[in-house]
Coordinates of C-alpha atoms and ligand atoms in Angstrom, one line a residue:
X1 CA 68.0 61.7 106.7
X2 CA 66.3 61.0 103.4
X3 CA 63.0 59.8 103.9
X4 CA 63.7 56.4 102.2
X5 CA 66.3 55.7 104.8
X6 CA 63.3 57.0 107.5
X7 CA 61.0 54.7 105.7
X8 CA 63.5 51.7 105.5
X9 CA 64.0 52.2 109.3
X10 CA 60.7 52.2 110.0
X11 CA 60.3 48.7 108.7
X12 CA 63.4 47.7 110.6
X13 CA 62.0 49.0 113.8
X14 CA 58.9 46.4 113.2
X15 CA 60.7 43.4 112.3
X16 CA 63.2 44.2 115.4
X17 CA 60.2 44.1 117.5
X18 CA 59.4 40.7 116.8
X19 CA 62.9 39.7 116.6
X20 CA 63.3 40.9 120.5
X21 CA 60.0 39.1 120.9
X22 CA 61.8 35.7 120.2
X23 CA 64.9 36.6 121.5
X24 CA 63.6 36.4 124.8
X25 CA 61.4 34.0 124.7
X26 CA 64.3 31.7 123.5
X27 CA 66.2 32.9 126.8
X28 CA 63.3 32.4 128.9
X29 CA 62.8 28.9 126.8
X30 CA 66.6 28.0 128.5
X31 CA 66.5 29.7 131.4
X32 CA 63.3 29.8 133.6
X33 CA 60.3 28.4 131.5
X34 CA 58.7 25.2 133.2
X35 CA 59.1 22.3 131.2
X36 CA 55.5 22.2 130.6
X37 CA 54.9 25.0 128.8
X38 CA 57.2 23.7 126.1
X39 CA 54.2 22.8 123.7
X40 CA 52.8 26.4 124.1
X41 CA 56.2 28.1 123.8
X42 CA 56.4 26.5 120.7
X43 CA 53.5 27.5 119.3
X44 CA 53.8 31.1 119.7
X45 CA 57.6 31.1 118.9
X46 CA 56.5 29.6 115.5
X47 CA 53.7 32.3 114.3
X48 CA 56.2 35.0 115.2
X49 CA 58.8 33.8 113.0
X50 CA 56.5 33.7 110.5
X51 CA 55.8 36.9 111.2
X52 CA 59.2 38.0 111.2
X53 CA 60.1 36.2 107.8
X54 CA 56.7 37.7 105.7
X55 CA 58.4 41.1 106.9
X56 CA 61.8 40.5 106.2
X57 CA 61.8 39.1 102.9
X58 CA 58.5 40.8 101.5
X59 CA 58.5 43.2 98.0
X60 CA 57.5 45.9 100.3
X61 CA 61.1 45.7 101.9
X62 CA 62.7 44.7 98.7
X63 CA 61.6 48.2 97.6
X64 CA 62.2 50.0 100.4
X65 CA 65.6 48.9 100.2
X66 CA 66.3 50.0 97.1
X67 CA 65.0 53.1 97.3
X68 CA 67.3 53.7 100.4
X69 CA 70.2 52.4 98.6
X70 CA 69.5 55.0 95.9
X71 CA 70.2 58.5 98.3
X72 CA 72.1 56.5 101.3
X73 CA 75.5 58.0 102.5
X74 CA 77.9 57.0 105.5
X75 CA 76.4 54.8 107.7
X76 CA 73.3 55.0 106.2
X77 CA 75.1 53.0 103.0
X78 CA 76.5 51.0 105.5
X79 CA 72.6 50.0 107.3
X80 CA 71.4 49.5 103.8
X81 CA 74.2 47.1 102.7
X82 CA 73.5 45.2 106.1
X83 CA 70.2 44.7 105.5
X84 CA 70.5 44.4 102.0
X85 CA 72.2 41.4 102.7
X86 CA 69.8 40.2 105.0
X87 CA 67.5 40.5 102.7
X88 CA 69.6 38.3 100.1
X89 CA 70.2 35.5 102.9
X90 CA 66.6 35.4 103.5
X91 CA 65.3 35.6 99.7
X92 CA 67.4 33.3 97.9
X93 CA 66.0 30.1 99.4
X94 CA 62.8 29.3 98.2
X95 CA 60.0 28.9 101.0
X96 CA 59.9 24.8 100.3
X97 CA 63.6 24.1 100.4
X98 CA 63.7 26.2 104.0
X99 CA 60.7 24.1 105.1
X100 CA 62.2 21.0 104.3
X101 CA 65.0 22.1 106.1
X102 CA 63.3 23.1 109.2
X103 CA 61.2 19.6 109.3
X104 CA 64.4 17.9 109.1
X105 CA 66.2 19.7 111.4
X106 CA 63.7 19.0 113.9
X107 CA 63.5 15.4 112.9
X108 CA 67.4 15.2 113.0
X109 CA 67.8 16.7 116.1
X110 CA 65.7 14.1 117.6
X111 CA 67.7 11.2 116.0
X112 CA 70.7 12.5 116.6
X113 CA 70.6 12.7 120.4
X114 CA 69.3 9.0 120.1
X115 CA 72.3 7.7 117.7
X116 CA 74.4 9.6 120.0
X117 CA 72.6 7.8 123.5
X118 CA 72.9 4.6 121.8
X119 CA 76.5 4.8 119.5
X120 CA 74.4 4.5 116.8
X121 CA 75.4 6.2 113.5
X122 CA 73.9 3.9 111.3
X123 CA 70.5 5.5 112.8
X124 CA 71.6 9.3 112.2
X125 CA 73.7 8.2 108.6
X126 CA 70.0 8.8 106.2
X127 CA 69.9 12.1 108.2
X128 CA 73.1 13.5 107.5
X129 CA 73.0 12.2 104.4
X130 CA 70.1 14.3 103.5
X131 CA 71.5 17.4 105.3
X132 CA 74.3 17.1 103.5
X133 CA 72.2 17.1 99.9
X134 CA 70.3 20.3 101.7
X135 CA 73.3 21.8 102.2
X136 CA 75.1 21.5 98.4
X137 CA 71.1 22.7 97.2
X138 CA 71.1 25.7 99.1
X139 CA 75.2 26.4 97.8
X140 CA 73.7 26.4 94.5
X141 CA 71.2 28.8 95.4
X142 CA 72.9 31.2 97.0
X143 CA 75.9 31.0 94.5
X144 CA 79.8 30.6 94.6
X145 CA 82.9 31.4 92.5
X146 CA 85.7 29.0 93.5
X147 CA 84.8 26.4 96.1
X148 CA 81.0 24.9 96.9
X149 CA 81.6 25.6 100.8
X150 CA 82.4 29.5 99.8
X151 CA 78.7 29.7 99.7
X152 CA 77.8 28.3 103.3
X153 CA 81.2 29.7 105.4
X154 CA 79.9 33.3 103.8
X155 CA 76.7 33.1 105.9
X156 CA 78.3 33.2 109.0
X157 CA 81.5 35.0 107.7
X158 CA 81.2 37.3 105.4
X159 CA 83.8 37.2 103.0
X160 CA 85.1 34.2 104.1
X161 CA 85.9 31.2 101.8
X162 CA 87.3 27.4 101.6
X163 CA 90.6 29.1 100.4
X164 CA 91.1 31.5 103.2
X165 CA 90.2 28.6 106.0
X166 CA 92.2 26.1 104.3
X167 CA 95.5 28.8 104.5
X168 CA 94.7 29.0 107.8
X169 CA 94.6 25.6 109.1
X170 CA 97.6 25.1 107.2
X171 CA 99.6 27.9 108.8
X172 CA 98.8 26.6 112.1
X173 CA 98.6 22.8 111.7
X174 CA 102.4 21.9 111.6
X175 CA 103.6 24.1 114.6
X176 CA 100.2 23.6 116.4
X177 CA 100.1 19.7 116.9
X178 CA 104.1 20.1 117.2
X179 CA 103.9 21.8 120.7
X180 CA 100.8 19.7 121.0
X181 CA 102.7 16.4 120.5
X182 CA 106.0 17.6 122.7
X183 CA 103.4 18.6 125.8
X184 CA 101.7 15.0 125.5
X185 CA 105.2 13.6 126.3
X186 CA 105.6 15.6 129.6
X187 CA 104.2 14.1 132.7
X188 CA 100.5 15.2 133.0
X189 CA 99.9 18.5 135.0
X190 CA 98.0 18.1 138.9
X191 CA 94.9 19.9 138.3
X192 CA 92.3 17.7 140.3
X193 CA 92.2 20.4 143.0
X194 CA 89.7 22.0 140.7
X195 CA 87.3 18.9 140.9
X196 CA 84.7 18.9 144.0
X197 CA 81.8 20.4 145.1
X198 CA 81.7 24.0 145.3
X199 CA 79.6 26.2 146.5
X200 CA 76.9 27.8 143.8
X201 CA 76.6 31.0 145.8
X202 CA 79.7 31.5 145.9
X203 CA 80.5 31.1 142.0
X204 CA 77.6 33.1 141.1
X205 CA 79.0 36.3 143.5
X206 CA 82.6 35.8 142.1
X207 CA 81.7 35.6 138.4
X208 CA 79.5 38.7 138.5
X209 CA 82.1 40.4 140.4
X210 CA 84.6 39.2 137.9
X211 CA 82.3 40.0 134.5
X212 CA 81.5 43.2 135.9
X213 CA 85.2 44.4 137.1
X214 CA 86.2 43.6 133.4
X215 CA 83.4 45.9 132.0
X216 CA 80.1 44.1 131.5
X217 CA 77.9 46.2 132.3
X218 CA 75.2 44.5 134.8
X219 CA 72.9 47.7 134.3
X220 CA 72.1 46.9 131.0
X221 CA 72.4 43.4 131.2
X222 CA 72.1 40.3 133.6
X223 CA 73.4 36.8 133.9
X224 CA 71.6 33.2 134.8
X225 CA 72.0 30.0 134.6
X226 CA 71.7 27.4 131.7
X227 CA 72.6 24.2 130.8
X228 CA 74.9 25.2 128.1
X229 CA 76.2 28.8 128.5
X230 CA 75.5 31.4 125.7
X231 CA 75.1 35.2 125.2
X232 CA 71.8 36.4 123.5
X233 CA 70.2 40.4 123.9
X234 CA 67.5 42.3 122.1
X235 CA 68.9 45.5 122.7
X236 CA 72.3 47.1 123.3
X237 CA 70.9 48.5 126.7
X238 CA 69.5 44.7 127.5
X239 CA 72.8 41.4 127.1
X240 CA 71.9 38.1 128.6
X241 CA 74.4 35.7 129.3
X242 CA 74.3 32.8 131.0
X243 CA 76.8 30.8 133.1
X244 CA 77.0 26.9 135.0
X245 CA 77.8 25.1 138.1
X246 CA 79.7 22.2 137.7
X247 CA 82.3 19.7 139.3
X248 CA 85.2 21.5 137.8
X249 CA 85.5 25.0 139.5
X250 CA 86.9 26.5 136.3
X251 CA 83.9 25.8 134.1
X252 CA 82.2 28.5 135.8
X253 CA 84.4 31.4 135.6
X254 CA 85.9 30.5 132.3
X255 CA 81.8 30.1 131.1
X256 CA 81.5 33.6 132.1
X257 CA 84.2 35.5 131.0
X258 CA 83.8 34.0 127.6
X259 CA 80.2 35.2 127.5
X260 CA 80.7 38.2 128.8
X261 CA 83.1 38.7 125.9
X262 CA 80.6 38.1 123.3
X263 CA 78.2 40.2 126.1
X264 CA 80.4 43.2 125.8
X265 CA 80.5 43.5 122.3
X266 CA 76.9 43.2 122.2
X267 CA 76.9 46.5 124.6
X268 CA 79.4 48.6 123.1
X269 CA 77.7 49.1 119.8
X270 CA 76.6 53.2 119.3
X271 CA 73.3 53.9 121.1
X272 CA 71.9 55.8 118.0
X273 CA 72.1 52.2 116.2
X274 CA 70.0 50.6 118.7
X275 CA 67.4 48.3 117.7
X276 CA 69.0 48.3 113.8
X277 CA 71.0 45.8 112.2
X278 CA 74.1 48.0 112.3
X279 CA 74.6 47.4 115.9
X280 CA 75.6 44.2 117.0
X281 CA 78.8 41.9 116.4
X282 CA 79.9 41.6 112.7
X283 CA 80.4 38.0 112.7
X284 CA 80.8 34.7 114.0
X285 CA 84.6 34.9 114.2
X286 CA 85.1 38.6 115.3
X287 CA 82.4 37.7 118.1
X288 CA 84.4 34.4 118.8
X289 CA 87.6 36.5 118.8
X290 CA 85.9 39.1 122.0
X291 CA 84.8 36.1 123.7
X292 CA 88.3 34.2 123.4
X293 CA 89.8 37.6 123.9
X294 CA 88.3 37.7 127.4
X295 CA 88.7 34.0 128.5
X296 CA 91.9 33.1 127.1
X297 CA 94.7 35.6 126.7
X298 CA 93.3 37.6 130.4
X299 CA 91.3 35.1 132.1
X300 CA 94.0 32.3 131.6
X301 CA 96.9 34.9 132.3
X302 CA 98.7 34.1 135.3
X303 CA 98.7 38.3 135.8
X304 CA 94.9 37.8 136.2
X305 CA 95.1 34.9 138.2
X306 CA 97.8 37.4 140.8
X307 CA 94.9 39.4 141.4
X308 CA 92.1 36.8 141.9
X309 CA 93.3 33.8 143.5
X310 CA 93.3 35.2 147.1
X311 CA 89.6 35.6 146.6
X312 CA 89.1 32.4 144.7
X313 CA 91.0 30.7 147.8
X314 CA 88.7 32.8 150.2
X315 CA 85.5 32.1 148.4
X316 CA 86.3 27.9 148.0
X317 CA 89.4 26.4 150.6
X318 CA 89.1 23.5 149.5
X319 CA 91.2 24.0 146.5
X320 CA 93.8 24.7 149.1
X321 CA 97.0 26.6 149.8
X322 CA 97.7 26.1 145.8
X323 CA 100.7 28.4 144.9
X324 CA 99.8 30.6 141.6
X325 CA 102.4 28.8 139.5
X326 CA 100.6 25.3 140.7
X327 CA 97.1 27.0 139.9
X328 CA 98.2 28.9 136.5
X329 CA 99.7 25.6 135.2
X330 CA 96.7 23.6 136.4
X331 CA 94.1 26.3 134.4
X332 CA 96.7 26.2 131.6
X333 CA 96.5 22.3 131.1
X334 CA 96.9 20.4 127.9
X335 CA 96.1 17.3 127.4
X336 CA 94.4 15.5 123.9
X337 CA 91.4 14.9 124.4
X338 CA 88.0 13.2 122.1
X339 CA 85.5 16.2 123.2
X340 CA 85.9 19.6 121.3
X341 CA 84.0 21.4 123.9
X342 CA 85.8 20.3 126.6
X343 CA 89.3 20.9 124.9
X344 CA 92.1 22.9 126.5
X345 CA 93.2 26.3 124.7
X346 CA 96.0 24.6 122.7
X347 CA 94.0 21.4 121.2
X348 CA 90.8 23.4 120.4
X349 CA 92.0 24.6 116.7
X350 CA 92.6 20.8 115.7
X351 CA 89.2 19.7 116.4
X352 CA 88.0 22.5 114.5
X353 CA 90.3 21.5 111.7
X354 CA 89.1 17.9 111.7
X355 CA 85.5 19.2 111.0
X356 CA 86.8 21.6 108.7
X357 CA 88.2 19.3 106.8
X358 CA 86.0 16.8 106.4
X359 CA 82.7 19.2 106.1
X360 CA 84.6 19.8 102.8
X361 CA 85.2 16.2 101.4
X362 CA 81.8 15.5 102.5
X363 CA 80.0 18.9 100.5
X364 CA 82.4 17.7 97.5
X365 CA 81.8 14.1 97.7
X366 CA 85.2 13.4 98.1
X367 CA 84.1 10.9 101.3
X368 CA 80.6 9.3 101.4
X369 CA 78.9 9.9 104.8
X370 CA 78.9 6.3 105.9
X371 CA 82.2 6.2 105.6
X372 CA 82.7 9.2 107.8
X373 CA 83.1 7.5 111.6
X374 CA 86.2 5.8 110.1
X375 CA 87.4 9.2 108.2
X376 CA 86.8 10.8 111.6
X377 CA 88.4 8.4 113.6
X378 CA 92.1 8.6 111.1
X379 CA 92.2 12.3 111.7
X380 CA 92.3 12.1 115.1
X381 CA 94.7 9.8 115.6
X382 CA 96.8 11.6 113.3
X383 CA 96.1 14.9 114.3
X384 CA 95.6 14.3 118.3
X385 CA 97.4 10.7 118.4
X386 CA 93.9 9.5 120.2
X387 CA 91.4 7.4 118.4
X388 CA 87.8 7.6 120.1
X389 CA 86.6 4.5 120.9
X390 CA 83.0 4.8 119.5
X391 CA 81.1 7.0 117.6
X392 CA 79.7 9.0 120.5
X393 CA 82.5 10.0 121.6
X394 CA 83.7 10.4 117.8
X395 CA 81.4 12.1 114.5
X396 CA 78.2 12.2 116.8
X397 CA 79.5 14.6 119.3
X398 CA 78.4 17.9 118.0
X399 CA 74.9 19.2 117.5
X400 CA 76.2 21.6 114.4
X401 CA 75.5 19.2 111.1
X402 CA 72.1 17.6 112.5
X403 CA 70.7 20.9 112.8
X404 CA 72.2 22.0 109.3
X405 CA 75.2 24.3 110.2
X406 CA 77.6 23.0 107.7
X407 CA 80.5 25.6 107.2
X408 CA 80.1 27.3 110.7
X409 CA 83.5 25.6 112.6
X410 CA 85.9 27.6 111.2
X411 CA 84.7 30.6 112.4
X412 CA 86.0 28.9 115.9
X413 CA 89.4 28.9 114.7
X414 CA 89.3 32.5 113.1
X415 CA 88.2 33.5 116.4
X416 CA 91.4 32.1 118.5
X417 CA 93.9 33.4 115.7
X418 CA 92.4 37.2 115.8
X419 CA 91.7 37.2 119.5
X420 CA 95.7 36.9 120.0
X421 CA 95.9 39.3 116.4
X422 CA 93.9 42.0 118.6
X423 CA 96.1 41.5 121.2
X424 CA 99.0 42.2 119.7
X425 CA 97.8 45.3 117.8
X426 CA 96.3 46.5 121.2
X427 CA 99.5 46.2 123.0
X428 CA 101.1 48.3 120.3
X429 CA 98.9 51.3 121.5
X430 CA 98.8 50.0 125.0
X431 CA 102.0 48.5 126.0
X432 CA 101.4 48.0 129.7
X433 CA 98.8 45.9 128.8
X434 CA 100.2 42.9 130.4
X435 CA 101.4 44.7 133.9
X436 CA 97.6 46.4 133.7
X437 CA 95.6 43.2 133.8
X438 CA 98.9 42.3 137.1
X439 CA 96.9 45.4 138.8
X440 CA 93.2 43.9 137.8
X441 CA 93.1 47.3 135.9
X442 CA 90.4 46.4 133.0
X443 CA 89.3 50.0 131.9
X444 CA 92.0 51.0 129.4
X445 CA 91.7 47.7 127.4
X446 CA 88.2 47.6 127.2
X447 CA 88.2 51.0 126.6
X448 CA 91.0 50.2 123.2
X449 CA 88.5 47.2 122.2
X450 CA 85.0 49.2 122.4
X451 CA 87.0 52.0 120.3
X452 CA 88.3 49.8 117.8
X453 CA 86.0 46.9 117.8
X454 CA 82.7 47.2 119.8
X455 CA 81.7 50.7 118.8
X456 CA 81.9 49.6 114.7
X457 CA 78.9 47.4 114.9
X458 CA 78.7 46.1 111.3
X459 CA 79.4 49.7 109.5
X460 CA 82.3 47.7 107.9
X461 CA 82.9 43.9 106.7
X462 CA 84.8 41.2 109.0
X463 CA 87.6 41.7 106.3
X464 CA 87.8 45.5 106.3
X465 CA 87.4 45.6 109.9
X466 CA 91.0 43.2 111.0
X467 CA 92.6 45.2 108.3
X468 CA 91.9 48.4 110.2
X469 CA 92.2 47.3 113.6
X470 CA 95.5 45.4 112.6
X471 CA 97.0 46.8 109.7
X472 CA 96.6 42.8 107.9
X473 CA 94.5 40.2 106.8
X474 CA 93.7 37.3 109.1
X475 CA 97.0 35.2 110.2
X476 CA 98.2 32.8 112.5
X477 CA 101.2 34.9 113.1
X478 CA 100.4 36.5 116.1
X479 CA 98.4 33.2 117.7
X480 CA 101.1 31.1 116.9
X481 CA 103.9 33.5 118.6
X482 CA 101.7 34.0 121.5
X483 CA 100.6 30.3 122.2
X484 CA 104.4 28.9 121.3
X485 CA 105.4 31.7 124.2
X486 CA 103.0 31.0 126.6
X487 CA 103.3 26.9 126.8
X488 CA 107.3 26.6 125.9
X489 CA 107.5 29.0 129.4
X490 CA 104.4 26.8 131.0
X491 CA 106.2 23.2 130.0
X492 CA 109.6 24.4 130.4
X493 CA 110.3 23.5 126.6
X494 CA 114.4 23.2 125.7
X495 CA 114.7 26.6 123.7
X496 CA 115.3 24.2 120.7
X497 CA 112.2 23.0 120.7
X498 CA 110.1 26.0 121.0
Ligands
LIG501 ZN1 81.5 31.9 122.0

């Protein structure tokens, strides 16, 4: 190793320090810290950052990186371009735009759980407003060729732009709310045996038996509880997820196998890469794609369900003597509904879509932000055939926009697509796959994904990396063909119709 690249590593080491430092104390923050230490918490978390930014974006690094760039080979060019880019992200804003930012980000938050409390978007509309000017500044900054939203999808998909998301919500759209519309029409599925009272215990013992017999490792990782589950780690040999307890049984497991997808991807990276910013998921989407991977096409597979029902039965009776057709029709439920985190597998991608789209038209100007409720409220009747009844339950749900995440839904939907893309380049090379997960036999799959997918880190882009592992560019090809399979067989569709 050239000692630029030991030099530029060195400095990496440092800033990863402090990075682990707030890591954890944002766990903690959600996890175990009193409610009075808030102030305190605070405090601290904000000197570090400011830490962590004079180190990341200072001349000394700026030099240090180019001197790396000058001699690096293999994954060494690889580390360099990742924190290269870094670098960029963190350097093109100036300090007083980020600052204004951050203020009203704070501020927004704030307002926004109020406007939401009261169904009051008049209150939050100056906000977004604002946000929304924040947003087309900081696209100007960091530079675009095509679209204005190019520049803010690339942050948390590399690559990505308003072209490729709009091919994909188009591929998907017509067949999507199809089967969406045709299930609406059936009689609605029984699943109320999954509402009640259940015992915490007992869910915390049968989701760490579950995330641990599909491969997280609890050695090098643990799992809590939170209010809103999430993954987070400041190491490869130290993933923290978290899970909850609530009145539907499912929300629980499902909570965990999701983040223990993300968790596992976290874990797999190379040891040697630990602590750099070559280990780690590549991006929003890919990470969404483990996660989804996990929950939906195993957890939700009635071959999974063969092997852990008995025990679910065992663990919780009240559900009942439930057959597993009644139980895998009953997880499988679809039914349109206003909240996008509550959505069923097959409704998810048109929530996304509606965001999507009008993320865009707002960025653009094409709609003024007061006159989004009622541009929110005409996409989903049209795309869901529901129109919410208030804004709280309508353009005030999500937290994304008041906190500036503009261009960050997609990757949602790029997640779902390549989660079933995976699958169907996995069981190429593994086609027992299906009878595998029947036996509750995890080892070979996770095995395929930490080759293919984990084990890569960042060395190569989102883009380079689904044309690798799948021979193609993102599509809805193989999401499409799995979903249309999987619900025409659920619903009992007419052949005609699938
Ligand atoms: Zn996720």
């Amino acid at each position: 190793m050239s000692d630029s690249v030991s030099k530029l590593k060195s400095q990496l080491y440092d800033a990863d320090a402090i990075g682990a430092a707030l890591a954890i104390m944002a766990w903690d923050q959600q996890t175990y810290m009193p409610s009075g230490s808030a102030g305190a918490r605070g405090e601290h978390m904000a000197l570090l950052h400011k830490m962590y930014h004079e180190l990341m974006t200072s001349d000394e690094h700026g030099k240090a990186l180019e001197e790396a760039a000058k001699t690096a080979e293999g994954e060494d060019a690889a580390l360099v371009r990742v924190a290269k880019r870094d670098y960029e992200i963190a350097t093109k804003l100036p300090t007083e735009l980020v600052g204004r930012k951050t203020l009203l980000a704070a501020k927004g938050h704030e307002v926004w759980v109020e406007a939401r409390k009261t169904n009051n978007f008049s209150l939050f509309e100056p906000i977004l407003t604002e946000m929304f000017d924040i947003a087309r500044e900081e696209a100007e900054l960091f530079g675009y060729k095509d679209h204005i939203y190019d520049a803010l999808l690339d942050n948390y998909e590399e690559g990505a732009t308003h072209a490729d998301a709009k091919a994909m919500f188009d591929e998907l759209k017509g067949p999507q709310s199809r089967l969406v519309k045709q299930i609406s029409e059936l009689p609605e599925t029984d699943d109320s045996f999954l509402y009640g009272t259940f015992s915490e215990a007992k869910q915390s013992e049968l989701t760490h038996r579950i995330i641990s017999d599909i491969g997280f490792d609890l050695n090098r990782g643990r799992q809590d509880t939170a209010p809103h589950p999430f993954c987070t780690g400041w190491s490869i040999t130290d993933v923290r997820l978290t899970t909850r307890y609530k009145d539907y049984l499912m929300s629980s497991v499902m909570g965990s196998m999701h983040e223990a997808g993300h968790g596992m991807y976290e874990q797999g990276s190379p040891l040697k890469w630990d602590r750099l910013p070559l280990s780690g998921g590549v991006s929003l989407g890919i990470h969404e794609s483990q996660s989804r991977f996990w929950e939906n096409v195993v957890g939700r597979s009635k071959g999974f369900w063969s092997v852990y029902l008995p025990e679910l039965k065992s663990a919780f009776p009240q559900i009942g003597n439930v057959s597993i057709d009644q139980f895998y029709k009953a997880l499988n439920k679809v039914k349109p509904s206003l909240i996008r985190v509550e959505a069923d597998e097959l409704t998810y991608n048109l929530h996304v879509m509606i965001r999507f789209e009008l993320e865009s038209d707002l960025l653009t100007g094409a709609i003024r932000v007061r006159d989004l409720p009622e541009a929110w409220n005409a996409k989903y009747s049209e795309y869901l055939g529901i129109t919410p009844p208030d804004d709280s339950t309508g353009c005030l749900q999500d937290v994304h926009w008041s906190g500036g995440m503009i261009g960050y839904f997609p990757t949602y939907s790029m997640g779902n697509l390549l989660s079933y893309q995976f699958w169907a380049a996995l069981k190429k090379d593994i086609p027992e796959a299906e009878e595998l997960i029947g036996k509750g036999q995890f080892k070979e799959i996770h095995g395929w994904l930490k080759d293919k997918i984990y084990s890569k880190g960042k060395e190569f882009t989102p883009k380079e990396l689904v044309m690798k592992v799948t021979g193609k560019s993102i599509s809805a090809k193989d999401y499409l063909e799995g979903i249309t399979k999987k619900y025409a067989e659920l619903y009992e569709l007419e052949p005609a119709l699938r």
